[in-house]
Amino acid sequence: MSSSATLRTFWSQLSTEGRWLLSTVAIQTLGRGLTLPFTVIYLHEVRGFSLDLAGTLMSFIAVVALLVTGPGGALTDRIGARRMILFATTAQMIGCTVLAFATTPWMAALAFVFLGLNFGVSWPAFNSLIAAVTTGETRQQYFGINFALVNLGIGLGGVVGGLYADVGEPRTFTVIFLADAASMLVPIALMLGPLRHVTGLHEAPDDADPAAGSYLAILRQPAVLWMTALTFTGVFVGYGQLEAGFPAFAREVGEVSTRVIGFSFAVNTAVIVLLQFLVLRRIAGHRRTRVMLVMAALWAASWVLLGVTAAVPGTVAAVGVLAFAAVFALGETMLQPTVPAITNDMAPDHLRGRYNAVNAGAFQGGAIAGPAFAGFLLHHGWSTAYVAVLVAGCGLIAVLALVVERLISPRVNGIEEPPLVSADPATGEPTPAG
């Protein structure tokens, strides 16, 4: 079956609500792409904050997000994902507006409070809404294609931001942050318009144990606990560095221009958009945890590539930065369809918000530690140690994936469970059950 035919099949299997959600993803993330690669540069080179302070401030987003993720997940289960998405996107709009004019660390911190509210609430809410309108293999495909479209919007925004933003012209950064704020009008219009009837609410079964819905009870499940550790580690060595450590390393150690950094995000996006669906076809029917092993190897290779740029700063380093972005992106195409799918396939419908909140909390934890770690080591000039720790972290991801594999069912791990067999009473030969 061709990829286009498979894509048409996937689209035909989606509900109207799923199509609305998917068709607007790239537009609403375009604004995020304008600012994502340049926030740490904006704080450091435009507003004059030290590099370690800039990293700490960016970590503050995740601190706030971590504090609100638990309540956000519980509220998602109680009042619905749609309402929580409206709250989160409004907070993002306010935060970007404040950051556009932030000239002091305190103003930046206030902006990051609002950005953290969005970051902490939107993850469990959006994932719960996606899970409410998808099932089975379609759910894994949806998460992967959604990720590709998110990156399409971010990548296009990164190219525009790289060409437009100029550290010598602070107003250019004000413009891109205001554009990021305006992009939040898209999901708000979606939730108030075509998807106003979608709540994402599920009633608990009559025989459900109320105590099983507590976060402590959820985390006591070994599969959830180890999956949480895996998510934290993945974010620490991955996305926690992509937003802060990677741009800072490329700029300060590799001595590349902001334009190169912007184009590296474009390369990252191109790989994801061009290869995501092919990767989805390749991993369909395979253990999701084994896919993570390949991802860990790719990420380790990408960090080695970035580390090499320290020896050849300038023009040659720019090639290494672009190569890093491509290899890292290929790993991302394997992470994004797997972790959310495992989380949502483990979760009972009425507790989906909480399960996604646990996973989001691990994400926030990695996002807190990642930029702070990068800012501290790079501020002190320990670039070699920085890369070495990240490569070792990729090895830890592989170990954790193998632990999770032993704790989850084949269905949750993305493969069909073998049919049960029973013995024929006359011959003793095994026969399909039922």
PDB file of C-alpha atoms in Angstrom, residues 110-360:
ATOM      1  CA  LEU A 110       5.908  36.925  35.151  1.00  0.00           C
ATOM      2  CA  ALA A 111       5.591  36.068  31.471  1.00  0.00           C
ATOM      3  CA  PHE A 112       6.946  32.600  32.131  1.00  0.00           C
ATOM      4  CA  VAL A 113       4.306  32.052  34.830  1.00  0.00           C
ATOM      5  CA  PHE A 114       1.620  32.345  32.157  1.00  0.00           C
ATOM      6  CA  LEU A 115       3.609  30.275  29.679  1.00  0.00           C
ATOM      7  CA  GLY A 116       4.046  27.642  32.389  1.00  0.00           C
ATOM      8  CA  LEU A 117       0.288  27.572  33.017  1.00  0.00           C
ATOM      9  CA  ASN A 118      -0.245  26.763  29.365  1.00  0.00           C
ATOM     10  CA  PHE A 119       2.588  24.261  29.273  1.00  0.00           C
ATOM     11  CA  GLY A 120       1.289  22.376  32.328  1.00  0.00           C
ATOM     12  CA  VAL A 121      -2.398  22.308  31.467  1.00  0.00           C
ATOM     13  CA  SER A 122      -2.390  21.912  27.695  1.00  0.00           C
ATOM     14  CA  TRP A 123      -0.464  18.613  27.625  1.00  0.00           C
ATOM     15  CA  PRO A 124      -2.993  16.461  29.529  1.00  0.00           C
ATOM     16  CA  ALA A 125      -5.919  18.359  28.017  1.00  0.00           C
ATOM     17  CA  PHE A 126      -4.877  18.091  24.355  1.00  0.00           C
ATOM     18  CA  ASN A 127      -3.740  14.474  24.668  1.00  0.00           C
ATOM     19  CA  SER A 128      -6.977  13.551  26.408  1.00  0.00           C
ATOM     20  CA  LEU A 129      -8.982  15.239  23.660  1.00  0.00           C
ATOM     21  CA  ILE A 130      -7.002  13.387  20.994  1.00  0.00           C
ATOM     22  CA  ALA A 131      -7.503  10.066  22.781  1.00  0.00           C
ATOM     23  CA  ALA A 132     -11.244  10.786  23.029  1.00  0.00           C
ATOM     24  CA  VAL A 133     -11.604  10.967  19.242  1.00  0.00           C
ATOM     25  CA  THR A 134      -9.196   8.154  18.253  1.00  0.00           C
ATOM     26  CA  THR A 135      -8.649   4.479  19.074  1.00  0.00           C
ATOM     27  CA  GLY A 136      -6.183   1.661  18.418  1.00  0.00           C
ATOM     28  CA  GLU A 137      -3.615   2.004  15.647  1.00  0.00           C
ATOM     29  CA  THR A 138      -5.323   5.191  14.473  1.00  0.00           C
ATOM     30  CA  ARG A 139      -4.387   6.762  17.817  1.00  0.00           C
ATOM     31  CA  GLN A 140      -0.675   6.031  17.348  1.00  0.00           C
ATOM     32  CA  GLN A 141      -0.828   7.350  13.781  1.00  0.00           C
ATOM     33  CA  TYR A 142      -2.651  10.463  14.964  1.00  0.00           C
ATOM     34  CA  PHE A 143      -0.017  11.270  17.574  1.00  0.00           C
ATOM     35  CA  GLY A 144       2.718  10.854  14.966  1.00  0.00           C
ATOM     36  CA  ILE A 145       1.035  12.913  12.241  1.00  0.00           C
ATOM     37  CA  ASN A 146       0.017  15.559  14.772  1.00  0.00           C
ATOM     38  CA  PHE A 147       3.669  15.816  15.787  1.00  0.00           C
ATOM     39  CA  ALA A 148       4.735  16.213  12.158  1.00  0.00           C
ATOM     40  CA  LEU A 149       2.227  19.031  11.663  1.00  0.00           C
ATOM     41  CA  VAL A 150       3.300  20.710  14.898  1.00  0.00           C
ATOM     42  CA  ASN A 151       6.849  20.680  13.600  1.00  0.00           C
ATOM     43  CA  LEU A 152       5.748  21.958  10.209  1.00  0.00           C
ATOM     44  CA  GLY A 153       4.275  25.027  11.894  1.00  0.00           C
ATOM     45  CA  ILE A 154       7.255  25.439  14.220  1.00  0.00           C
ATOM     46  CA  GLY A 155       9.755  24.940  11.412  1.00  0.00           C
ATOM     47  CA  LEU A 156       8.139  27.468   9.113  1.00  0.00           C
ATOM     48  CA  GLY A 157       7.988  29.886  12.018  1.00  0.00           C
ATOM     49  CA  GLY A 158      11.657  29.217  12.772  1.00  0.00           C
ATOM     50  CA  VAL A 159      12.671  30.097   9.220  1.00  0.00           C
ATOM     51  CA  VAL A 160      10.665  33.328   9.307  1.00  0.00           C
ATOM     52  CA  GLY A 161      11.978  34.178  12.761  1.00  0.00           C
ATOM     53  CA  GLY A 162      15.576  33.452  11.735  1.00  0.00           C
ATOM     54  CA  LEU A 163      15.299  35.742   8.744  1.00  0.00           C
ATOM     55  CA  TYR A 164      13.440  38.508  10.585  1.00  0.00           C
ATOM     56  CA  ALA A 165      14.798  38.582  14.145  1.00  0.00           C
ATOM     57  CA  ASP A 166      17.905  40.710  14.618  1.00  0.00           C
ATOM     58  CA  VAL A 167      19.699  41.020  17.960  1.00  0.00           C
ATOM     59  CA  GLY A 168      20.607  44.581  16.995  1.00  0.00           C
ATOM     60  CA  GLU A 169      16.917  45.481  16.619  1.00  0.00           C
ATOM     61  CA  PRO A 170      14.994  44.614  19.819  1.00  0.00           C
ATOM     62  CA  ARG A 171      11.679  45.551  18.199  1.00  0.00           C
ATOM     63  CA  THR A 172      11.971  42.556  15.859  1.00  0.00           C
ATOM     64  CA  PHE A 173      11.776  40.252  18.879  1.00  0.00           C
ATOM     65  CA  THR A 174       8.791  42.194  20.214  1.00  0.00           C
ATOM     66  CA  VAL A 175       7.013  41.553  16.920  1.00  0.00           C
ATOM     67  CA  ILE A 176       7.628  37.798  16.874  1.00  0.00           C
ATOM     68  CA  PHE A 177       6.442  37.339  20.461  1.00  0.00           C
ATOM     69  CA  LEU A 178       3.261  39.301  19.707  1.00  0.00           C
ATOM     70  CA  ALA A 179       2.729  37.105  16.647  1.00  0.00           C
ATOM     71  CA  ASP A 180       3.107  34.058  18.878  1.00  0.00           C
ATOM     72  CA  ALA A 181       0.391  35.476  21.138  1.00  0.00           C
ATOM     73  CA  ALA A 182      -1.931  36.096  18.171  1.00  0.00           C
ATOM     74  CA  SER A 183      -1.552  32.490  16.981  1.00  0.00           C
ATOM     75  CA  MET A 184      -3.426  31.339  20.093  1.00  0.00           C
ATOM     76  CA  LEU A 185      -6.609  32.773  18.593  1.00  0.00           C
ATOM     77  CA  VAL A 186      -6.758  29.705  16.325  1.00  0.00           C
ATOM     78  CA  PRO A 187      -7.291  27.021  19.014  1.00  0.00           C
ATOM     79  CA  ILE A 188      -9.564  29.386  20.948  1.00  0.00           C
ATOM     80  CA  ALA A 189     -11.762  29.825  17.868  1.00  0.00           C
ATOM     81  CA  LEU A 190     -11.711  26.057  17.309  1.00  0.00           C
ATOM     82  CA  MET A 191     -12.877  25.267  20.846  1.00  0.00           C
ATOM     83  CA  LEU A 192     -15.591  27.956  20.752  1.00  0.00           C
ATOM     84  CA  GLY A 193     -16.729  27.023  17.243  1.00  0.00           C
ATOM     85  CA  PRO A 194     -16.595  23.630  15.497  1.00  0.00           C
ATOM     86  CA  LEU A 195     -15.517  21.704  18.616  1.00  0.00           C
ATOM     87  CA  ARG A 196     -17.722  23.449  21.155  1.00  0.00           C
ATOM     88  CA  HIS A 197     -19.702  20.212  21.707  1.00  0.00           C
ATOM     89  CA  VAL A 198     -16.602  18.057  22.367  1.00  0.00           C
ATOM     90  CA  THR A 199     -15.928  17.841  26.099  1.00  0.00           C
ATOM     91  CA  GLY A 200     -13.575  14.895  26.504  1.00  0.00           C
ATOM     92  CA  LEU A 201     -15.500  13.838  29.615  1.00  0.00           C
ATOM     93  CA  HIS A 202     -15.987  10.155  30.523  1.00  0.00           C
ATOM     94  CA  GLU A 203     -18.078   8.772  33.366  1.00  0.00           C
ATOM     95  CA  ALA A 204     -16.366   6.366  35.727  1.00  0.00           C
ATOM     96  CA  PRO A 205     -17.664   2.770  35.592  1.00  0.00           C
ATOM     97  CA  ASP A 206     -20.057   1.819  38.381  1.00  0.00           C
ATOM     98  CA  ASP A 207     -17.553  -0.660  39.825  1.00  0.00           C
ATOM     99  CA  ALA A 208     -14.593   1.741  39.670  1.00  0.00           C
ATOM    100  CA  ASP A 209     -12.574   2.128  42.867  1.00  0.00           C
ATOM    101  CA  PRO A 210     -12.451   5.861  43.748  1.00  0.00           C
ATOM    102  CA  ALA A 211      -9.056   5.376  45.424  1.00  0.00           C
ATOM    103  CA  ALA A 212      -7.585   4.095  42.148  1.00  0.00           C
ATOM    104  CA  GLY A 213      -7.952   7.578  40.676  1.00  0.00           C
ATOM    105  CA  SER A 214      -5.466   9.228  43.019  1.00  0.00           C
ATOM    106  CA  TYR A 215      -2.064  10.187  41.652  1.00  0.00           C
ATOM    107  CA  LEU A 216      -0.386   8.085  44.342  1.00  0.00           C
ATOM    108  CA  ALA A 217      -2.322   4.988  43.265  1.00  0.00           C
ATOM    109  CA  ILE A 218      -1.491   5.628  39.612  1.00  0.00           C
ATOM    110  CA  LEU A 219       2.217   6.074  40.340  1.00  0.00           C
ATOM    111  CA  ARG A 220       2.264   2.873  42.420  1.00  0.00           C
ATOM    112  CA  GLN A 221       1.758   0.921  39.219  1.00  0.00           C
ATOM    113  CA  PRO A 222       5.248  -0.232  38.153  1.00  0.00           C
ATOM    114  CA  ALA A 223       4.582   0.342  34.450  1.00  0.00           C
ATOM    115  CA  VAL A 224       3.518   3.937  35.096  1.00  0.00           C
ATOM    116  CA  LEU A 225       6.447   4.590  37.423  1.00  0.00           C
ATOM    117  CA  TRP A 226       9.096   3.351  34.973  1.00  0.00           C
ATOM    118  CA  MET A 227       7.366   5.040  32.048  1.00  0.00           C
ATOM    119  CA  THR A 228       7.551   8.268  34.037  1.00  0.00           C
ATOM    120  CA  ALA A 229      11.302   7.788  34.518  1.00  0.00           C
ATOM    121  CA  LEU A 230      11.693   7.099  30.807  1.00  0.00           C
ATOM    122  CA  THR A 231       9.812  10.266  29.856  1.00  0.00           C
ATOM    123  CA  PHE A 232      11.858  12.390  32.266  1.00  0.00           C
ATOM    124  CA  THR A 233      15.144  11.086  30.898  1.00  0.00           C
ATOM    125  CA  GLY A 234      14.012  11.500  27.307  1.00  0.00           C
ATOM    126  CA  VAL A 235      13.043  15.108  27.873  1.00  0.00           C
ATOM    127  CA  PHE A 236      16.205  15.889  29.835  1.00  0.00           C
ATOM    128  CA  VAL A 237      18.514  14.740  27.027  1.00  0.00           C
ATOM    129  CA  GLY A 238      16.124  15.784  24.258  1.00  0.00           C
ATOM    130  CA  TYR A 239      13.624  18.614  24.371  1.00  0.00           C
ATOM    131  CA  GLY A 240      15.097  20.171  27.508  1.00  0.00           C
ATOM    132  CA  GLN A 241      18.252  20.757  25.470  1.00  0.00           C
ATOM    133  CA  LEU A 242      16.667  21.533  22.101  1.00  0.00           C
ATOM    134  CA  GLU A 243      15.098  24.747  23.390  1.00  0.00           C
ATOM    135  CA  ALA A 244      18.006  26.021  25.465  1.00  0.00           C
ATOM    136  CA  GLY A 245      21.175  23.929  25.457  1.00  0.00           C
ATOM    137  CA  PHE A 246      21.372  23.346  21.722  1.00  0.00           C
ATOM    138  CA  PRO A 247      20.963  27.017  20.649  1.00  0.00           C
ATOM    139  CA  ALA A 248      23.348  28.148  23.399  1.00  0.00           C
ATOM    140  CA  PHE A 249      25.964  25.524  22.470  1.00  0.00           C
ATOM    141  CA  ALA A 250      25.671  26.311  18.760  1.00  0.00           C
ATOM    142  CA  ARG A 251      25.916  30.050  19.379  1.00  0.00           C
ATOM    143  CA  GLU A 252      28.537  30.194  22.144  1.00  0.00           C
ATOM    144  CA  VAL A 253      30.705  27.135  21.387  1.00  0.00           C
ATOM    145  CA  GLY A 254      30.106  26.519  17.678  1.00  0.00           C
ATOM    146  CA  GLU A 255      30.002  30.269  17.003  1.00  0.00           C
ATOM    147  CA  VAL A 256      27.247  30.003  14.382  1.00  0.00           C
ATOM    148  CA  SER A 257      24.796  32.770  13.496  1.00  0.00           C
ATOM    149  CA  THR A 258      21.178  33.049  14.584  1.00  0.00           C
ATOM    150  CA  ARG A 259      20.262  32.455  10.923  1.00  0.00           C
ATOM    151  CA  VAL A 260      21.992  29.059  11.002  1.00  0.00           C
ATOM    152  CA  ILE A 261      20.157  28.182  14.208  1.00  0.00           C
ATOM    153  CA  GLY A 262      16.875  29.162  12.593  1.00  0.00           C
ATOM    154  CA  PHE A 263      17.625  27.020   9.550  1.00  0.00           C
ATOM    155  CA  SER A 264      18.635  24.103  11.770  1.00  0.00           C
ATOM    156  CA  PHE A 265      15.094  24.086  13.126  1.00  0.00           C
ATOM    157  CA  ALA A 266      13.890  24.148   9.525  1.00  0.00           C
ATOM    158  CA  VAL A 267      16.043  21.079   8.774  1.00  0.00           C
ATOM    159  CA  ASN A 268      14.650  19.442  11.892  1.00  0.00           C
ATOM    160  CA  THR A 269      11.145  20.130  10.673  1.00  0.00           C
ATOM    161  CA  ALA A 270      11.801  18.966   7.119  1.00  0.00           C
ATOM    162  CA  VAL A 271      13.072  15.592   8.334  1.00  0.00           C
ATOM    163  CA  ILE A 272      10.065  15.135  10.586  1.00  0.00           C
ATOM    164  CA  VAL A 273       7.504  16.211   7.992  1.00  0.00           C
ATOM    165  CA  LEU A 274       9.060  14.152   5.188  1.00  0.00           C
ATOM    166  CA  LEU A 275       9.787  11.006   7.193  1.00  0.00           C
ATOM    167  CA  GLN A 276       7.173  10.845   9.946  1.00  0.00           C
ATOM    168  CA  PHE A 277       4.575   8.963   7.947  1.00  0.00           C
ATOM    169  CA  LEU A 278       7.184   6.566   6.563  1.00  0.00           C
ATOM    170  CA  VAL A 279       8.374   5.905  10.115  1.00  0.00           C
ATOM    171  CA  LEU A 280       4.776   5.307  11.232  1.00  0.00           C
ATOM    172  CA  ARG A 281       4.380   2.668   8.535  1.00  0.00           C
ATOM    173  CA  ARG A 282       7.667   1.037   9.531  1.00  0.00           C
ATOM    174  CA  ILE A 283       6.927   0.876  13.253  1.00  0.00           C
ATOM    175  CA  ALA A 284       3.296  -0.261  12.923  1.00  0.00           C
ATOM    176  CA  GLY A 285       2.939  -3.661  14.563  1.00  0.00           C
ATOM    177  CA  HIS A 286       6.354  -3.463  16.258  1.00  0.00           C
ATOM    178  CA  ARG A 287       7.025  -3.094  19.960  1.00  0.00           C
ATOM    179  CA  ARG A 288       7.015   0.580  20.844  1.00  0.00           C
ATOM    180  CA  THR A 289       9.767   0.029  23.405  1.00  0.00           C
ATOM    181  CA  ARG A 290      12.065  -1.397  20.705  1.00  0.00           C
ATOM    182  CA  VAL A 291      11.418   1.698  18.612  1.00  0.00           C
ATOM    183  CA  MET A 292      12.704   3.719  21.573  1.00  0.00           C
ATOM    184  CA  LEU A 293      15.992   1.804  21.461  1.00  0.00           C
ATOM    185  CA  VAL A 294      16.576   2.998  17.908  1.00  0.00           C
ATOM    186  CA  MET A 295      15.604   6.518  18.952  1.00  0.00           C
ATOM    187  CA  ALA A 296      18.142   6.473  21.802  1.00  0.00           C
ATOM    188  CA  ALA A 297      20.921   5.447  19.404  1.00  0.00           C
ATOM    189  CA  LEU A 298      20.022   8.226  16.971  1.00  0.00           C
ATOM    190  CA  TRP A 299      19.970  10.851  19.708  1.00  0.00           C
ATOM    191  CA  ALA A 300      23.344   9.720  21.032  1.00  0.00           C
ATOM    192  CA  ALA A 301      24.783  10.086  17.529  1.00  0.00           C
ATOM    193  CA  SER A 302      23.245  13.551  17.166  1.00  0.00           C
ATOM    194  CA  TRP A 303      24.837  14.844  20.375  1.00  0.00           C
ATOM    195  CA  VAL A 304      28.217  13.503  19.265  1.00  0.00           C
ATOM    196  CA  LEU A 305      27.788  15.427  15.996  1.00  0.00           C
ATOM    197  CA  LEU A 306      27.039  18.616  17.906  1.00  0.00           C
ATOM    198  CA  GLY A 307      30.006  18.049  20.203  1.00  0.00           C
ATOM    199  CA  VAL A 308      32.354  17.828  17.218  1.00  0.00           C
ATOM    200  CA  THR A 309      31.395  21.386  16.199  1.00  0.00           C
ATOM    201  CA  ALA A 310      33.331  22.680  19.215  1.00  0.00           C
ATOM    202  CA  ALA A 311      36.547  21.728  17.413  1.00  0.00           C
ATOM    203  CA  VAL A 312      35.615  23.554  14.194  1.00  0.00           C
ATOM    204  CA  PRO A 313      33.749  26.750  15.163  1.00  0.00           C
ATOM    205  CA  GLY A 314      32.285  28.981  12.503  1.00  0.00           C
ATOM    206  CA  THR A 315      31.439  27.923   8.961  1.00  0.00           C
ATOM    207  CA  VAL A 316      32.293  24.227   9.339  1.00  0.00           C
ATOM    208  CA  ALA A 317      30.411  24.092  12.625  1.00  0.00           C
ATOM    209  CA  ALA A 318      27.296  25.290  10.803  1.00  0.00           C
ATOM    210  CA  VAL A 319      27.305  22.050   8.798  1.00  0.00           C
ATOM    211  CA  GLY A 320      27.548  20.051  12.019  1.00  0.00           C
ATOM    212  CA  VAL A 321      24.680  22.006  13.559  1.00  0.00           C
ATOM    213  CA  LEU A 322      22.462  21.230  10.573  1.00  0.00           C
ATOM    214  CA  ALA A 323      23.495  17.552  10.675  1.00  0.00           C
ATOM    215  CA  PHE A 324      22.671  17.430  14.379  1.00  0.00           C
ATOM    216  CA  ALA A 325      19.196  18.800  13.666  1.00  0.00           C
ATOM    217  CA  ALA A 326      18.515  16.163  11.009  1.00  0.00           C
ATOM    218  CA  VAL A 327      19.629  13.134  13.034  1.00  0.00           C
ATOM    219  CA  PHE A 328      17.898  14.383  16.185  1.00  0.00           C
ATOM    220  CA  ALA A 329      14.682  14.844  14.196  1.00  0.00           C
ATOM    221  CA  LEU A 330      14.731  11.268  12.937  1.00  0.00           C
ATOM    222  CA  GLY A 331      14.834  10.152  16.552  1.00  0.00           C
ATOM    223  CA  GLU A 332      11.900  12.408  17.339  1.00  0.00           C
ATOM    224  CA  THR A 333       9.744  10.677  14.722  1.00  0.00           C
ATOM    225  CA  MET A 334      10.132   7.521  16.787  1.00  0.00           C
ATOM    226  CA  LEU A 335       9.495   9.067  20.195  1.00  0.00           C
ATOM    227  CA  GLN A 336       6.321  11.031  19.603  1.00  0.00           C
ATOM    228  CA  PRO A 337       4.050   8.254  18.320  1.00  0.00           C
ATOM    229  CA  THR A 338       5.162   5.848  21.047  1.00  0.00           C
ATOM    230  CA  VAL A 339       5.198   7.562  24.457  1.00  0.00           C
ATOM    231  CA  PRO A 340       1.741   9.233  24.195  1.00  0.00           C
ATOM    232  CA  ALA A 341       0.237   6.051  22.708  1.00  0.00           C
ATOM    233  CA  ILE A 342       1.589   3.884  25.548  1.00  0.00           C
ATOM    234  CA  THR A 343       0.331   6.371  28.134  1.00  0.00           C
ATOM    235  CA  ASN A 344      -3.172   6.597  26.690  1.00  0.00           C
ATOM    236  CA  ASP A 345      -3.483   2.867  26.019  1.00  0.00           C
ATOM    237  CA  MET A 346      -2.635   2.221  29.678  1.00  0.00           C
ATOM    238  CA  ALA A 347      -5.183   4.747  30.942  1.00  0.00           C
ATOM    239  CA  PRO A 348      -8.846   4.053  31.724  1.00  0.00           C
ATOM    240  CA  ASP A 349     -11.074   6.538  29.892  1.00  0.00           C
ATOM    241  CA  HIS A 350     -12.284   8.299  33.043  1.00  0.00           C
ATOM    242  CA  LEU A 351      -8.705   8.773  34.325  1.00  0.00           C
ATOM    243  CA  ARG A 352      -7.100   9.796  31.051  1.00  0.00           C
ATOM    244  CA  GLY A 353      -6.439  13.351  32.185  1.00  0.00           C
ATOM    245  CA  ARG A 354      -4.566  12.142  35.254  1.00  0.00           C
ATOM    246  CA  TYR A 355      -2.462   9.596  33.364  1.00  0.00           C
ATOM    247  CA  ASN A 356      -1.508  12.251  30.830  1.00  0.00           C
ATOM    248  CA  ALA A 357      -0.777  14.629  33.700  1.00  0.00           C
ATOM    249  CA  VAL A 358       1.652  12.120  35.232  1.00  0.00           C
ATOM    250  CA  ASN A 359       3.413  11.835  31.891  1.00  0.00           C
ATOM    251  CA  ALA A 360       3.341  15.610  31.514  1.00  0.00           C
TER     252      ALA A 360
END
